[in-house]
PDB file of C-alpha atoms in Angstrom:
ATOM      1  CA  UNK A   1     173.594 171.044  45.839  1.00 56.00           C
ATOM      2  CA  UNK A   2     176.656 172.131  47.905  1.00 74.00           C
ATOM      3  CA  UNK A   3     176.871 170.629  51.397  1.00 88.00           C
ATOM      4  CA  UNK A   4     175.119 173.642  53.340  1.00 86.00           C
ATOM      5  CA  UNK A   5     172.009 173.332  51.233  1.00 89.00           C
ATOM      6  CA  UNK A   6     171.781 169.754  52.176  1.00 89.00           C
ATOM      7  CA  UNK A   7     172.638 169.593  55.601  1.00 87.00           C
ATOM      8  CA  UNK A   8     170.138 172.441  55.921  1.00 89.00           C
ATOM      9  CA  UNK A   9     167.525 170.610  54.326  1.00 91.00           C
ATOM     10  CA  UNK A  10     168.178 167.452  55.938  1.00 92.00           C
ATOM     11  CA  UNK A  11     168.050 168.582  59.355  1.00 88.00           C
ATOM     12  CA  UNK A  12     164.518 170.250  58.851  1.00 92.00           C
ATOM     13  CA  UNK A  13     163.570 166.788  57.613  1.00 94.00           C
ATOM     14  CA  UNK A  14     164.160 165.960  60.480  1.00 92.00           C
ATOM     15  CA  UNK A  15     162.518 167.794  62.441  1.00 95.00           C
ATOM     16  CA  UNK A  16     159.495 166.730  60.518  1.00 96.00           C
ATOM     17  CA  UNK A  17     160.096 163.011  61.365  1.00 96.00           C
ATOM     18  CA  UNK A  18     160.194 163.710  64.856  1.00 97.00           C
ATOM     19  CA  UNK A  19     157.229 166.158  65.269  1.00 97.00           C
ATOM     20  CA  UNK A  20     153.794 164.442  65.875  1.00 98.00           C
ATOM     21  CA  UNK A  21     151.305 165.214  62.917  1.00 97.00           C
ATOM     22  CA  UNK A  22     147.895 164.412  65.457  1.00 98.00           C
ATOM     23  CA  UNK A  23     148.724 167.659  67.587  1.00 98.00           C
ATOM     24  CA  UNK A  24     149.481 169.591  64.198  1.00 98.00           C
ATOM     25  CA  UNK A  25     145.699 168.649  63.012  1.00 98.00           C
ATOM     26  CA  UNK A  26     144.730 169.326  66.680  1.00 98.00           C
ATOM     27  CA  UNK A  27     146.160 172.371  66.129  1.00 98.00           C
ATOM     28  CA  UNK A  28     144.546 173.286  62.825  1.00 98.00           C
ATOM     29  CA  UNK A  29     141.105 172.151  64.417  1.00 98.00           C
ATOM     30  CA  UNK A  30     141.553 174.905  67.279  1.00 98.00           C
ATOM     31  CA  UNK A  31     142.453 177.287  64.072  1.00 98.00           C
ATOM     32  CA  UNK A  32     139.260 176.499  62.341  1.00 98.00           C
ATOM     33  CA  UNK A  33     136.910 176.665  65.424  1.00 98.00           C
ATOM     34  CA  UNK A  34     138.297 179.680  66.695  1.00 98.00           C
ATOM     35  CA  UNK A  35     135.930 183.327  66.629  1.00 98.00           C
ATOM     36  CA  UNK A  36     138.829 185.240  66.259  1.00 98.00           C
ATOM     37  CA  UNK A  37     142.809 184.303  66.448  1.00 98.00           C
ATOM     38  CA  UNK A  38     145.758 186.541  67.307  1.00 98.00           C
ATOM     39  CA  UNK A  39     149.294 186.106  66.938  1.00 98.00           C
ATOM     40  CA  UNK A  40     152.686 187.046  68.782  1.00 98.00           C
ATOM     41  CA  UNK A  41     156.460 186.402  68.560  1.00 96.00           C
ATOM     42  CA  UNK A  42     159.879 188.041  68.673  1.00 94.00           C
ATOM     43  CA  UNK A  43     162.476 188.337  66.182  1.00 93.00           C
ATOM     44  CA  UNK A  44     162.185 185.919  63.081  1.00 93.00           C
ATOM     45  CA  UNK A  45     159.671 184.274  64.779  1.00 94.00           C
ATOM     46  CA  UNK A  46     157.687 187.064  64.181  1.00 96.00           C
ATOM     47  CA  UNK A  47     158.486 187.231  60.590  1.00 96.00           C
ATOM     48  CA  UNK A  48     156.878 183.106  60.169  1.00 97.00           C
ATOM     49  CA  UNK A  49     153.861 184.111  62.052  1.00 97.00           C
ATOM     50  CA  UNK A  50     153.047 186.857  59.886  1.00 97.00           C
ATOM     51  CA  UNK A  51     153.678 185.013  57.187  1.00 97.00           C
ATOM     52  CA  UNK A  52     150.667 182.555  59.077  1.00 98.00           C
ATOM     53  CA  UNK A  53     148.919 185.306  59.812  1.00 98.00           C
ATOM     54  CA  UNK A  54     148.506 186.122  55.949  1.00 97.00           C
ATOM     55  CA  UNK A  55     147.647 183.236  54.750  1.00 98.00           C
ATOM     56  CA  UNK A  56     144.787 182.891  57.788  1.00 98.00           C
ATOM     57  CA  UNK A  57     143.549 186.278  56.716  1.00 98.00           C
ATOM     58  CA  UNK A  58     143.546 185.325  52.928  1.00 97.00           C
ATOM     59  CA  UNK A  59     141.505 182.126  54.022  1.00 97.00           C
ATOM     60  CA  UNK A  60     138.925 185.071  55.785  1.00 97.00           C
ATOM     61  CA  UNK A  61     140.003 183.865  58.690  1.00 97.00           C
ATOM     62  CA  UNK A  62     139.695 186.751  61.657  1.00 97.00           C
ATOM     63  CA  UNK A  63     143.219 187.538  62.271  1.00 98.00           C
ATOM     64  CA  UNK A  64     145.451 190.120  64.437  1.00 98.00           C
ATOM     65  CA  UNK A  65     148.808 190.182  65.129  1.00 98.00           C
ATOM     66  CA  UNK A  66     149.891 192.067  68.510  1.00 98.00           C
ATOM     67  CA  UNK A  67     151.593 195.320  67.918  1.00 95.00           C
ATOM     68  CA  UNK A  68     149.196 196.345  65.015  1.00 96.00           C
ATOM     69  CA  UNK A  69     146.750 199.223  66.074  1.00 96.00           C
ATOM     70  CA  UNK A  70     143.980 197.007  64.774  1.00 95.00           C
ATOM     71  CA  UNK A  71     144.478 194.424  67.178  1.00 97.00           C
ATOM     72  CA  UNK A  72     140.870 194.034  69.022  1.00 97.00           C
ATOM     73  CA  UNK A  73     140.929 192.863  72.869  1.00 97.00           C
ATOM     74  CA  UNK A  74     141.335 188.942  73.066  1.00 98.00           C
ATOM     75  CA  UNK A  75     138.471 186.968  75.075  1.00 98.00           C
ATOM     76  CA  UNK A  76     136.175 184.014  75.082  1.00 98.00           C
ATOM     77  CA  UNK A  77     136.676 182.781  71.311  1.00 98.00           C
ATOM     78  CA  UNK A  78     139.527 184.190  70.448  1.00 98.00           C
ATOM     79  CA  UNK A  79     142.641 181.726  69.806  1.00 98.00           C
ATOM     80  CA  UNK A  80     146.161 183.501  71.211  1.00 98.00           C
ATOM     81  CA  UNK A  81     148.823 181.458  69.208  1.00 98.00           C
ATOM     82  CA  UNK A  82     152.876 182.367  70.438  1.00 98.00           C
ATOM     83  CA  UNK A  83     155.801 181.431  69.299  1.00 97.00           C
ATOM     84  CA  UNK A  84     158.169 180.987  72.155  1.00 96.00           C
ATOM     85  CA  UNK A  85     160.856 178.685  70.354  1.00 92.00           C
ATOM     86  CA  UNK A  86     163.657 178.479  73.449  1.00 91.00           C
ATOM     87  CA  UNK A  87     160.242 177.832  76.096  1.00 92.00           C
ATOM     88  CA  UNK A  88     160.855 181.325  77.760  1.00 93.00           C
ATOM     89  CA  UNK A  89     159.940 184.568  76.814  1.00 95.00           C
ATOM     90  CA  UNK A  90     158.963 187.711  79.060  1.00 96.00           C
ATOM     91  CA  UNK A  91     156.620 189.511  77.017  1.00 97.00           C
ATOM     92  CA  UNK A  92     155.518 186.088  75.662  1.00 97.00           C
ATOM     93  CA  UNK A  93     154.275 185.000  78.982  1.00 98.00           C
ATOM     94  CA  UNK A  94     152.444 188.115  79.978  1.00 98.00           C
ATOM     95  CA  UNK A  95     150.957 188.193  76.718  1.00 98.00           C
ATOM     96  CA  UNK A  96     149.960 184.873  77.838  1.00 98.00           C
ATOM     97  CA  UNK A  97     148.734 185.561  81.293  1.00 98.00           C
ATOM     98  CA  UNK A  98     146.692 188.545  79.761  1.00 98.00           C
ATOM     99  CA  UNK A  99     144.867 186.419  76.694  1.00 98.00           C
ATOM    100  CA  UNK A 100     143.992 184.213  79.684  1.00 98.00           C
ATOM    101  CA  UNK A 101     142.726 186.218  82.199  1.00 98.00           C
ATOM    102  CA  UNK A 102     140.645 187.671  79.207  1.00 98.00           C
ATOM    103  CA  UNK A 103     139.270 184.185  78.209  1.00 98.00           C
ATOM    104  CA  UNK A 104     141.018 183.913  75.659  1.00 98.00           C
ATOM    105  CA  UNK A 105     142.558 180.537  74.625  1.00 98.00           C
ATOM    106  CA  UNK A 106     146.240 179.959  74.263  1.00 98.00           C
ATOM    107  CA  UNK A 107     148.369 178.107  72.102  1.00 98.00           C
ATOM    108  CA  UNK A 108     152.116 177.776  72.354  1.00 98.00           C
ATOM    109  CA  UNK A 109     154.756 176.870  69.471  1.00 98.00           C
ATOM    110  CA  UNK A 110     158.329 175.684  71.193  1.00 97.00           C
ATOM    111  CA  UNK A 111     161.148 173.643  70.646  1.00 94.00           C
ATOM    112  CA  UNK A 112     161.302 173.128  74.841  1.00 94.00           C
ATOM    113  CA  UNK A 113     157.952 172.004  75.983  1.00 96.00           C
ATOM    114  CA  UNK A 114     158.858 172.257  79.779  1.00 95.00           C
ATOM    115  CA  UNK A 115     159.654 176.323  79.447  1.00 95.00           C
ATOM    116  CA  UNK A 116     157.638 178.800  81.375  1.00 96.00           C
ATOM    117  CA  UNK A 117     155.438 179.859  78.523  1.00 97.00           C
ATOM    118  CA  UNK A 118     154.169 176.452  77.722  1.00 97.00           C
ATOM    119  CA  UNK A 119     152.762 176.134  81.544  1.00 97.00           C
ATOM    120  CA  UNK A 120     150.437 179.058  80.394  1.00 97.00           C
ATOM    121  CA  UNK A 121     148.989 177.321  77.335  1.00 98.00           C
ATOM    122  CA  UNK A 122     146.190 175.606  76.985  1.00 98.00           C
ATOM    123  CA  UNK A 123     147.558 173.605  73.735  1.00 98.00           C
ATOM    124  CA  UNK A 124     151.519 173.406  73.058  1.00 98.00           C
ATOM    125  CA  UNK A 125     152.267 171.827  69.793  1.00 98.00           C
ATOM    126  CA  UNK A 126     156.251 170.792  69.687  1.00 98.00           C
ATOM    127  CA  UNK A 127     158.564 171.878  67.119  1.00 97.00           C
ATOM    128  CA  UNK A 128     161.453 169.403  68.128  1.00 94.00           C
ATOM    129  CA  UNK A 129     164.363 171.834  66.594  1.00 88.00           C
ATOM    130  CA  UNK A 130     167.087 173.393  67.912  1.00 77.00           C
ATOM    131  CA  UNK A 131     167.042 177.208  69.017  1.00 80.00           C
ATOM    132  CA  UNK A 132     168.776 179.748  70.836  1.00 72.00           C
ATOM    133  CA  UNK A 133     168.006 177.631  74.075  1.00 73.00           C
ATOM    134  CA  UNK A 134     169.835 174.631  73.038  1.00 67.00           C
ATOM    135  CA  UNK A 135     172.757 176.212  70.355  1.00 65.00           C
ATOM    136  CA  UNK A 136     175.898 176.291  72.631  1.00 70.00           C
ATOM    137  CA  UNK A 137     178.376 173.775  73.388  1.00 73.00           C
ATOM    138  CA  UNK A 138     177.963 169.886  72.992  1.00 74.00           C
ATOM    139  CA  UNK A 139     173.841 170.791  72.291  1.00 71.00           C
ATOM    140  CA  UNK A 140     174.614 172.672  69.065  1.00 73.00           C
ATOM    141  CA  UNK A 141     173.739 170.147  66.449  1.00 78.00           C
ATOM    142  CA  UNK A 142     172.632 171.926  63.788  1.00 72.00           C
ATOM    143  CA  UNK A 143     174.619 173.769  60.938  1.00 70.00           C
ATOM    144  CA  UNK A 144     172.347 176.679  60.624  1.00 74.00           C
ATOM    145  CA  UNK A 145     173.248 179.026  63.606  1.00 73.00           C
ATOM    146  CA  UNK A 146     171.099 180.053  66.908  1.00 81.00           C
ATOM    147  CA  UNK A 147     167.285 179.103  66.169  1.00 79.00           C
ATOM    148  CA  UNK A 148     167.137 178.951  62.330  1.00 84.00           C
ATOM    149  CA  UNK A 149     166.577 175.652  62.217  1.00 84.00           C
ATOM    150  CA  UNK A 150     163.016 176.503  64.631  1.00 91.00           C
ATOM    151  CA  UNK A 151     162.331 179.798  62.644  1.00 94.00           C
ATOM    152  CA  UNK A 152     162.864 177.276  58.803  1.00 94.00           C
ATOM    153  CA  UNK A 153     160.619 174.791  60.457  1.00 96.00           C
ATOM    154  CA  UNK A 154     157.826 177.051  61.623  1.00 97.00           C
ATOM    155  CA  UNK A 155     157.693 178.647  57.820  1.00 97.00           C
ATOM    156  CA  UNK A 156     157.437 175.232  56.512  1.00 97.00           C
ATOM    157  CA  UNK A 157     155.276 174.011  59.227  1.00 98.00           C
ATOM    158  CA  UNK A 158     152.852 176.823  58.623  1.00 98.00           C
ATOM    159  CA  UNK A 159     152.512 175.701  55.200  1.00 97.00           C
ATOM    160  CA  UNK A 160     151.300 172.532  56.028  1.00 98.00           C
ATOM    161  CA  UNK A 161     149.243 173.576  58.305  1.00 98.00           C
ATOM    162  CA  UNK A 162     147.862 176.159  55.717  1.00 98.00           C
ATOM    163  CA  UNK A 163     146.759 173.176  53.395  1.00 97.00           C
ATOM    164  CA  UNK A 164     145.005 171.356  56.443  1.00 98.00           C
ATOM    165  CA  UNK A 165     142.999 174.049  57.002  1.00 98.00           C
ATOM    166  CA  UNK A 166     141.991 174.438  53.236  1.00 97.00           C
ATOM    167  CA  UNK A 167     140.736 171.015  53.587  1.00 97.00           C
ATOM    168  CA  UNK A 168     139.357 171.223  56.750  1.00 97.00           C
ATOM    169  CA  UNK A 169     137.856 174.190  55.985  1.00 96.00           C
ATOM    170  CA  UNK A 170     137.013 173.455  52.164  1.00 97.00           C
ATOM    171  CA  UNK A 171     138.515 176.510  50.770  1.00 96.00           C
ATOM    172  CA  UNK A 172     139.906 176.354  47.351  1.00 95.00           C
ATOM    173  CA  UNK A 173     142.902 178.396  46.268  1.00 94.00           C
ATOM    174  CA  UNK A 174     140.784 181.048  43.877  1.00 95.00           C
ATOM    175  CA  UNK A 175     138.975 181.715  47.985  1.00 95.00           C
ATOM    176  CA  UNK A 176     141.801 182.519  48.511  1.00 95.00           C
ATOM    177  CA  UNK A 177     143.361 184.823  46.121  1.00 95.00           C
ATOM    178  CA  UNK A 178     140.333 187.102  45.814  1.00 95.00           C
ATOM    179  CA  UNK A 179     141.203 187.843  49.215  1.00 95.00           C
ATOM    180  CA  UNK A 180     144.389 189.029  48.506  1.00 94.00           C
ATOM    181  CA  UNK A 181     146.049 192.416  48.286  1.00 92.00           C
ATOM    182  CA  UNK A 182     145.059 194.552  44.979  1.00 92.00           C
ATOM    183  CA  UNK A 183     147.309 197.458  46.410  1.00 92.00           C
ATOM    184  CA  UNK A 184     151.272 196.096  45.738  1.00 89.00           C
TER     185      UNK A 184
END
């Protein structure tokens, strides 16, 4: 393994040493209660959270991701999960603001858990990674540039979080796959 592969695998080992596994099952509890979820993030953010919100939906889970025309109006039971990696987003925190004023209750992914959007959650579950926020000057620790290192650890945080639920939830991988796309 050359040294990029390993120093990008190391440092999201890292991150998973450092982040605290009783708010990821808190986290997966508020999943598993929740009537309805929706999703929202920017950029490759984005990408990870659809990525969740595929694996929610293939464990009939009652999932929306903002933007899509299906999208119903959050409210009391619905769970609003962002992804605000660098603890600031615009359209994050009026997302945030509406989900709330709807009833709705909010979760918030970040690597800076004293941003903006985090004072809007009700839950904010820590990624401790670097991201755009932090990736300048004598904070730039990581070799993988801006907020990869975030945007790796959500994917493989999702994961995990995936296989929670499926024990939480007792839902076994054939559940699963008969829920899954016939039309690719």
């Amino acid at each position: 393994m050359s040294d990029l592969y390993a120093g990008a695998v190391q440092e999201l080992g890292a991150v998973f040493k450092k982040i605290d596994d009783a708010a990821v099952d808190k986290a997966v509890a508020m999943i598993a209660s929740a009537r309805a979820i929706t999703v929202y993030g920017c950029g490759r953010e984005r990408l990870q959270l659809l990525g969740l919100a595929m694996r929610l939906f293939h464990m009939g889970r009652p999932v929306a991701v903002v933007g899509d025309v299906t999208t119903p109006p959050a409210g009391p039971g619905t769970l609003f999960i962002a992804t605000v990696g660098p603890g600031q987003l615009a359209t994050a925190e009026a997302l945030l603001k509406i989900a709330r004023e709807a009833g709705a209750t909010t979760m918030v992914l970040t690597a800076q858990p004293q941003g903006r959007a985090c004072k809007l959650a009700d839950f904010v579950l820590t990624i401790p990674a670097q991201t755009m926020a932090d990736d300048q000057g004598a904070n730039a620790k990581s070799v993988l540039p801006m907020g990869s290192l975030f945007e790796g650890a959500l994917f493989i945080l999702f994961e995990v979080m995936v296989l929670k639920l499926k024990t939480v939830m007792n839902i076994g991988v054939e559940d699963m796959r008969a829920r899954h796309t016939n039309l690719e």
